[in-house]
XYZ file of C-alpha atoms in Angstrom:
299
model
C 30.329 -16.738 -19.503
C 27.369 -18.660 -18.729
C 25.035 -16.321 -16.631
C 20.936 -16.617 -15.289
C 19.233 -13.354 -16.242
C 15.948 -12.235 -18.350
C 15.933 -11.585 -21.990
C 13.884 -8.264 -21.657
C 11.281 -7.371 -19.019
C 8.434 -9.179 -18.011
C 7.097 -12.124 -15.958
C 8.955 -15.405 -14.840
C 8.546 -16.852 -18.945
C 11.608 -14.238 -19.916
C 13.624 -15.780 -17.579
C 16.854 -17.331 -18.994
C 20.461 -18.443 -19.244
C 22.897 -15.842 -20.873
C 26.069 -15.887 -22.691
C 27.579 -12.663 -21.526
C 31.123 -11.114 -21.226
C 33.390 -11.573 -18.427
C 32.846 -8.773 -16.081
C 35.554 -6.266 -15.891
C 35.664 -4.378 -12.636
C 35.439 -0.443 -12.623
C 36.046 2.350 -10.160
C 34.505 1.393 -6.831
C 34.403 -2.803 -8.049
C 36.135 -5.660 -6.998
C 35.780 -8.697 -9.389
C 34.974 -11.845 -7.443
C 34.699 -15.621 -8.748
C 31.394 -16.122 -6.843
C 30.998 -18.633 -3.973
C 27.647 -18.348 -3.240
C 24.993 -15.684 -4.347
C 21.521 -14.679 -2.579
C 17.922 -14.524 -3.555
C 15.895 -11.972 -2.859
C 12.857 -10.212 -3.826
C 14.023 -7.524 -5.689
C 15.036 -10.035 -8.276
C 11.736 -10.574 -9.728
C 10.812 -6.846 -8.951
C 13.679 -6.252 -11.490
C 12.931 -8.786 -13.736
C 9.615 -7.537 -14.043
C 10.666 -3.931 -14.976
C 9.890 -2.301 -11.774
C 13.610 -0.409 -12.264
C 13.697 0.439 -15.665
C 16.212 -2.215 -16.494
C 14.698 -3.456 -19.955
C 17.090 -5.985 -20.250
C 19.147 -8.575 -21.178
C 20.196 -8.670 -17.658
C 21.730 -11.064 -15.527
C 19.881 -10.914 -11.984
C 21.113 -10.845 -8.519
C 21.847 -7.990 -6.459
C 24.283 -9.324 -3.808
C 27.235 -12.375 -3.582
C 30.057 -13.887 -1.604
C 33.495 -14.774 -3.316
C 36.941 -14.335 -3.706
C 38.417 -11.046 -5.103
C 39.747 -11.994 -8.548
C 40.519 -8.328 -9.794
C 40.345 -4.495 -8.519
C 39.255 -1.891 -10.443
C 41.113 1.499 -10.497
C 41.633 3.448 -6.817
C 40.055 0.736 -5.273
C 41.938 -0.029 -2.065
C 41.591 -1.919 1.324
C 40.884 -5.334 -0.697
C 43.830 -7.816 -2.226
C 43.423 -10.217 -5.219
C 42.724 -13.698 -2.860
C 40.542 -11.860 -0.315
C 37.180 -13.944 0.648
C 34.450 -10.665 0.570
C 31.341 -10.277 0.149
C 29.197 -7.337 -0.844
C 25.962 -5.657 -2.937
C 26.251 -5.699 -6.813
C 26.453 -2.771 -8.600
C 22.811 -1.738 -10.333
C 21.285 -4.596 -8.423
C 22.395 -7.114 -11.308
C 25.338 -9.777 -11.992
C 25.441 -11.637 -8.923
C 23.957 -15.324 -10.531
C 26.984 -16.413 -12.777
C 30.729 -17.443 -11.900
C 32.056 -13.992 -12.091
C 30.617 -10.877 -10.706
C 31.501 -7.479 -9.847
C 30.584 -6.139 -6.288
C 30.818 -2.400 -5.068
C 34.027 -1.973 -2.956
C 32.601 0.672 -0.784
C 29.933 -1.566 -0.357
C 31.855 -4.687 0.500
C 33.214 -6.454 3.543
C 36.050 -9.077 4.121
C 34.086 -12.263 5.301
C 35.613 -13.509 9.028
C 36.346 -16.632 9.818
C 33.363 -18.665 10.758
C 30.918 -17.083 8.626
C 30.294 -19.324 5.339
C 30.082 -18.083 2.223
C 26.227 -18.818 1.902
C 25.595 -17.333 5.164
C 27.725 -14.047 4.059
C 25.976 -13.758 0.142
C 22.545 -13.301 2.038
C 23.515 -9.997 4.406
C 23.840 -6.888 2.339
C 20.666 -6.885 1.090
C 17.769 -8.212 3.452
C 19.984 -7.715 7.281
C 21.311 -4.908 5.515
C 17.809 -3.418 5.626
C 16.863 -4.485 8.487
C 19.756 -3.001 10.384
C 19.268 0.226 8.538
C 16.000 0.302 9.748
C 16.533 -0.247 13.706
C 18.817 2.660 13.342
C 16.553 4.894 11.637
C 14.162 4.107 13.715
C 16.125 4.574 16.988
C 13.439 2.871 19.380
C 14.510 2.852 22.965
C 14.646 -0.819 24.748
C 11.043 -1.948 25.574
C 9.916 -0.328 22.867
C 7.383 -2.346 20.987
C 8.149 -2.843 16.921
C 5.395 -3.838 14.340
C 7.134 -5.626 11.272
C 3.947 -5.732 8.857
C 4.968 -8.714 7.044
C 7.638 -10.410 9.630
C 8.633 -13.896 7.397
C 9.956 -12.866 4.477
C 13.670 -12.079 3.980
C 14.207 -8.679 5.734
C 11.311 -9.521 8.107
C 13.055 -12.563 9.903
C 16.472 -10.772 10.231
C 14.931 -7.597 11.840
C 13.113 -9.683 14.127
C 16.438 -10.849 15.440
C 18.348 -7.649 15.637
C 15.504 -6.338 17.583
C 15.225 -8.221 20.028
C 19.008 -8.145 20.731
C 17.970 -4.275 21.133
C 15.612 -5.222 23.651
C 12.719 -4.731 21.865
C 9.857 -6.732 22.199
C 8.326 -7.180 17.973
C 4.960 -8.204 16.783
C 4.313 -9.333 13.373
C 2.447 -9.956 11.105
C 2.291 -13.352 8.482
C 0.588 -16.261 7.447
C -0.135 -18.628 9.848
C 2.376 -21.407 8.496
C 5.390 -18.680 9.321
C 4.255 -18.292 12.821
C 6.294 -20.906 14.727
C 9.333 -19.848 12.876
C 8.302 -16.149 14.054
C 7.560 -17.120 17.678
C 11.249 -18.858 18.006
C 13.190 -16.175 16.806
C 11.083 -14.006 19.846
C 8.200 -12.269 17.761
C 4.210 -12.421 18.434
C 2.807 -13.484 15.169
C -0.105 -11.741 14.077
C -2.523 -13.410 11.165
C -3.593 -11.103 8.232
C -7.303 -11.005 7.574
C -9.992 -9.273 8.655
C -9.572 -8.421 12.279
C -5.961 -8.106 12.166
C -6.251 -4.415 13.589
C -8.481 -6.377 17.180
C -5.122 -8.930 16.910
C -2.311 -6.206 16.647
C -3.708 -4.074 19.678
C -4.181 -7.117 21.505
C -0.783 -7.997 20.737
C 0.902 -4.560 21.734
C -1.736 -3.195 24.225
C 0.523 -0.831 25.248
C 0.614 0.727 21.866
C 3.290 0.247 19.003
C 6.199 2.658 18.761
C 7.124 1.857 14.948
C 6.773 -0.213 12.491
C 8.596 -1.077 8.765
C 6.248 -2.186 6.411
C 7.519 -5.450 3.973
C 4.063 -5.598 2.573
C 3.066 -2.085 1.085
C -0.779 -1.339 -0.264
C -3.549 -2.073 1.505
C -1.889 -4.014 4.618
C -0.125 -0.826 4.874
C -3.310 1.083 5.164
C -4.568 -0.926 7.344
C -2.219 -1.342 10.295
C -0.853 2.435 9.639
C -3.415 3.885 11.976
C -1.870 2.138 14.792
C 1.916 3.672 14.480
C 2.977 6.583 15.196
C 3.461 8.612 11.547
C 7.065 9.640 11.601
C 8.068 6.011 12.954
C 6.184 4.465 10.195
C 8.493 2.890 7.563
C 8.407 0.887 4.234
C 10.676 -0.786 2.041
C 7.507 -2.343 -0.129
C 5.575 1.122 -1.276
C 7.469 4.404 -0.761
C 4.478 6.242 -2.250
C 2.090 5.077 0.354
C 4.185 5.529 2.929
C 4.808 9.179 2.015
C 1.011 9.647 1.779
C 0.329 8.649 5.042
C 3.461 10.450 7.142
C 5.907 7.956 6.748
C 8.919 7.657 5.129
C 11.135 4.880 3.460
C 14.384 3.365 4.805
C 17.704 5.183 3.600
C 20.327 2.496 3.126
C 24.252 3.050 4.371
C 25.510 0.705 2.020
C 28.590 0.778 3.702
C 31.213 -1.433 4.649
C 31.057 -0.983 8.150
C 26.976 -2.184 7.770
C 28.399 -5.745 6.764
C 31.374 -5.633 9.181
C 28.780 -5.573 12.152
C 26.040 -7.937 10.489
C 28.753 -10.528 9.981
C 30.006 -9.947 13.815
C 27.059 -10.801 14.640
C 26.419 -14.145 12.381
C 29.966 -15.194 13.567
C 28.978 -14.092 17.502
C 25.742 -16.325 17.314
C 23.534 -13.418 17.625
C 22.293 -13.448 14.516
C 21.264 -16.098 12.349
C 21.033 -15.765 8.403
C 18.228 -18.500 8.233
C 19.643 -19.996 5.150
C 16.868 -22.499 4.207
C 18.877 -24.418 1.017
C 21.355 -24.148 -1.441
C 20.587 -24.766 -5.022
C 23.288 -24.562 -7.893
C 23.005 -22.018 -10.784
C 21.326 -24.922 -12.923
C 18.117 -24.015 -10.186
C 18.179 -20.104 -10.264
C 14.597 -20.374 -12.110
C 13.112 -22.752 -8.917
C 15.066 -20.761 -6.467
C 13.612 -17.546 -7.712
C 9.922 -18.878 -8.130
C 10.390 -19.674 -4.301
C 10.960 -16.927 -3.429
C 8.553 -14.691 -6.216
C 5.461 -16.999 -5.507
C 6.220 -16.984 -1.276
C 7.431 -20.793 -0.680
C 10.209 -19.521 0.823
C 10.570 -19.400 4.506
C 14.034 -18.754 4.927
C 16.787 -17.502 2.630
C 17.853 -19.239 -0.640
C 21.341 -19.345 -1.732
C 22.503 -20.087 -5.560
C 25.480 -21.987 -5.664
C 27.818 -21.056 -9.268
C-alpha cells in the first residue's frame, strides 16, 4: 500500500512515499478505508523525532472513513460504519487504509462531512479538553497565547459558546479571522504584555499556551499559575506553576465536538483539501505557518 511517511527522522528532506503493509487492526482498532485525513502539527513534531519514532513511519495522527475490519473485543462499531477517530501512536492516518483506536473513535452523524470529521480528535479535541480542565465560570476572561493555529481557532469557538469572553494572541494577518470567530487579537512583539492588559483590564483568569518558550514566559506573569496551561512546552509550564492539558481521548469527546459541527456551533475551519499526491505541500503549510485554517488530505 502506497502510504506518505518519513524514511527516518529528521527535517522536511526525509519526507516520502512508502510501500508498506496493509494495516491489520488489533485490540482496541477498527480498520477504516480513509475518507479524508487531517494535518496537524504534531506531524512534523514527529517527523522530526520529537517522539522517539525513528522511523520509517507513515504520518498522521487522526482520519475519517469507513470501518473496513474490527480487531478482537472491539464492539459498538460494524464493518460499513462511517467513524472517525485518533490513530494509534500518532501515525498511519495519510494512506488508503488506516487503523484508528476504537475507544477513541466516534460514528460520524449525518451532516458532518468526512473532512470536517478527520480534523476533530486532535486540535477541538484539545481544545475541549482544555475548557474543561480549566473550568472557567461565564465572563471569565481566557488568554489563548497563540489563538490561529489549529487548536487555537477551535477553542476560541467553544469558549465563547461558554460565555467567555477570549483574547489572543497572533500575527497580525490572523487577526480578522480571530475577531469573527469573537476573540480580541493581540500582536506579538515587544509590548505585547501593555496590549494583553489593555485587552483584559479586568485581569485574565487562564490561559493555554500553543506557543511554548519565551512567549510563554512572557505573558505567564499575567495568569493565574494553576490556570496556566500548555500543549507547546510541558517543561516550561511545569517550571512556572502550570501544568499541561490531560486528554480524554474518549468517544464521548468526539460525540459532543461533532454535535456541535452538525448544530452550527462549531465550525472546523477547513481551509482546503489536497489529495495524498500533496501531503508534502499540505504539511509544509502547516510546518512553516501558511496555514490559517485546517488542511485535509484526501486518499
Amino acid at each position: 500500500m502506497r502510504a506518505y511517511g518519513f524514511g527516518r527522522a529528521g527535517g522536511p528532506e526525509q519526507e516520502t512515499f512508502l510501500e508498506v503493509e496493509e494495516p491489520v487492526p488489533g485490540p482496541d482498532e477498527l480498520l477504516v478505508r480513509v475518507r479524508a485525513a487531517g494535518v496537524n502539527p504534531g506531524d512534523w513534531r514527529v517527523r522530526n523525532g520529537a517522539y522517539g519514532v525513528p522511523g520509517p513511519a507513515v504520518l498522521g495522527r487522526e482520519v475519517a472513513g469507513t470501518v473496513l475490519a474490527l480487531g478482537e473485543g472491539v464492539s459498538g462499531f460494524a464493518v460499513g460504519d462511517e467513524v472517525f477517530g485518533g490513530c494509534p501512536g500518532m501515525l498511519g492516518g495519510w494512506a488508503p487504509r488506516a487503523r484508528t483506536i476504537a475507544s477513541f473513535s466516534a460514528h460520524r452523524p449525518d451532516g458532518v462531512s468526512a473532512e470536517q470529521a478527520a480534523v476533530l480528535p486532535v486540535a477541538a479535541g484539545t481544545a475541549l479538553d482544555t475548557l474543561r480542565g480549566l473550568a472557567l465560570e461565564p465572563g471569565a476572561t481566557l488568554l489563548v497565547n497563540g489563538a490561529g493555529g489549529g487548536v487555537g481557532l477551535p477553542l476560541i469557538q467553544l469558549a465563547r459558546l461558554q460565555g467567555l469572553h477570549v483574547v489572543g494572541t497572533a500575527s497580525p494577518g490572523k487577526h480578522d479571522l480571530l475577531t469573527r470567530l469573537g476573540a480580541t487579537p493581540v500582536a506579538y512583539g515587544d509590548g505585547v504584555l501593555d496590549r494583553l492588559r489593555a485587552a483584559a483590564p479586568a485581569g485574565i483568569d487562564g490561559a493555554l499556551d500553543l506557543v511554548g518558550g519565551d512567549a510563554l514566559r512572557t505573558v505567564a506573569p499575567l495568569v493565574p499559575a494553576a490556570a496556566l496551561y500548555s500543549v507547546a512546552d510541558k517543561a516550561t509550564v511545569a517550571e512556572l506553576g502550570g501544568r499541561a492539558v490531560e486528554r480524554d481521548r474518549s468517544p464521548a469527546v468526539l460525540t459532543e465536538l461533532a454535535r456541535l459541527v452538525a448544530a452550527g456551533d462549531l465550525d472546523p475551519l477547513v481551509q482546503q483539501t489536497r489529495p495524498l499526491d500533496e501531503a508534502g505541500e499540505a504539511l509544509a503549510a502547516v510546518e512553516f505557518g501558511h496555514a490559517t485554517g485546517k488542511i485535509v488530505l484526501l486518499p
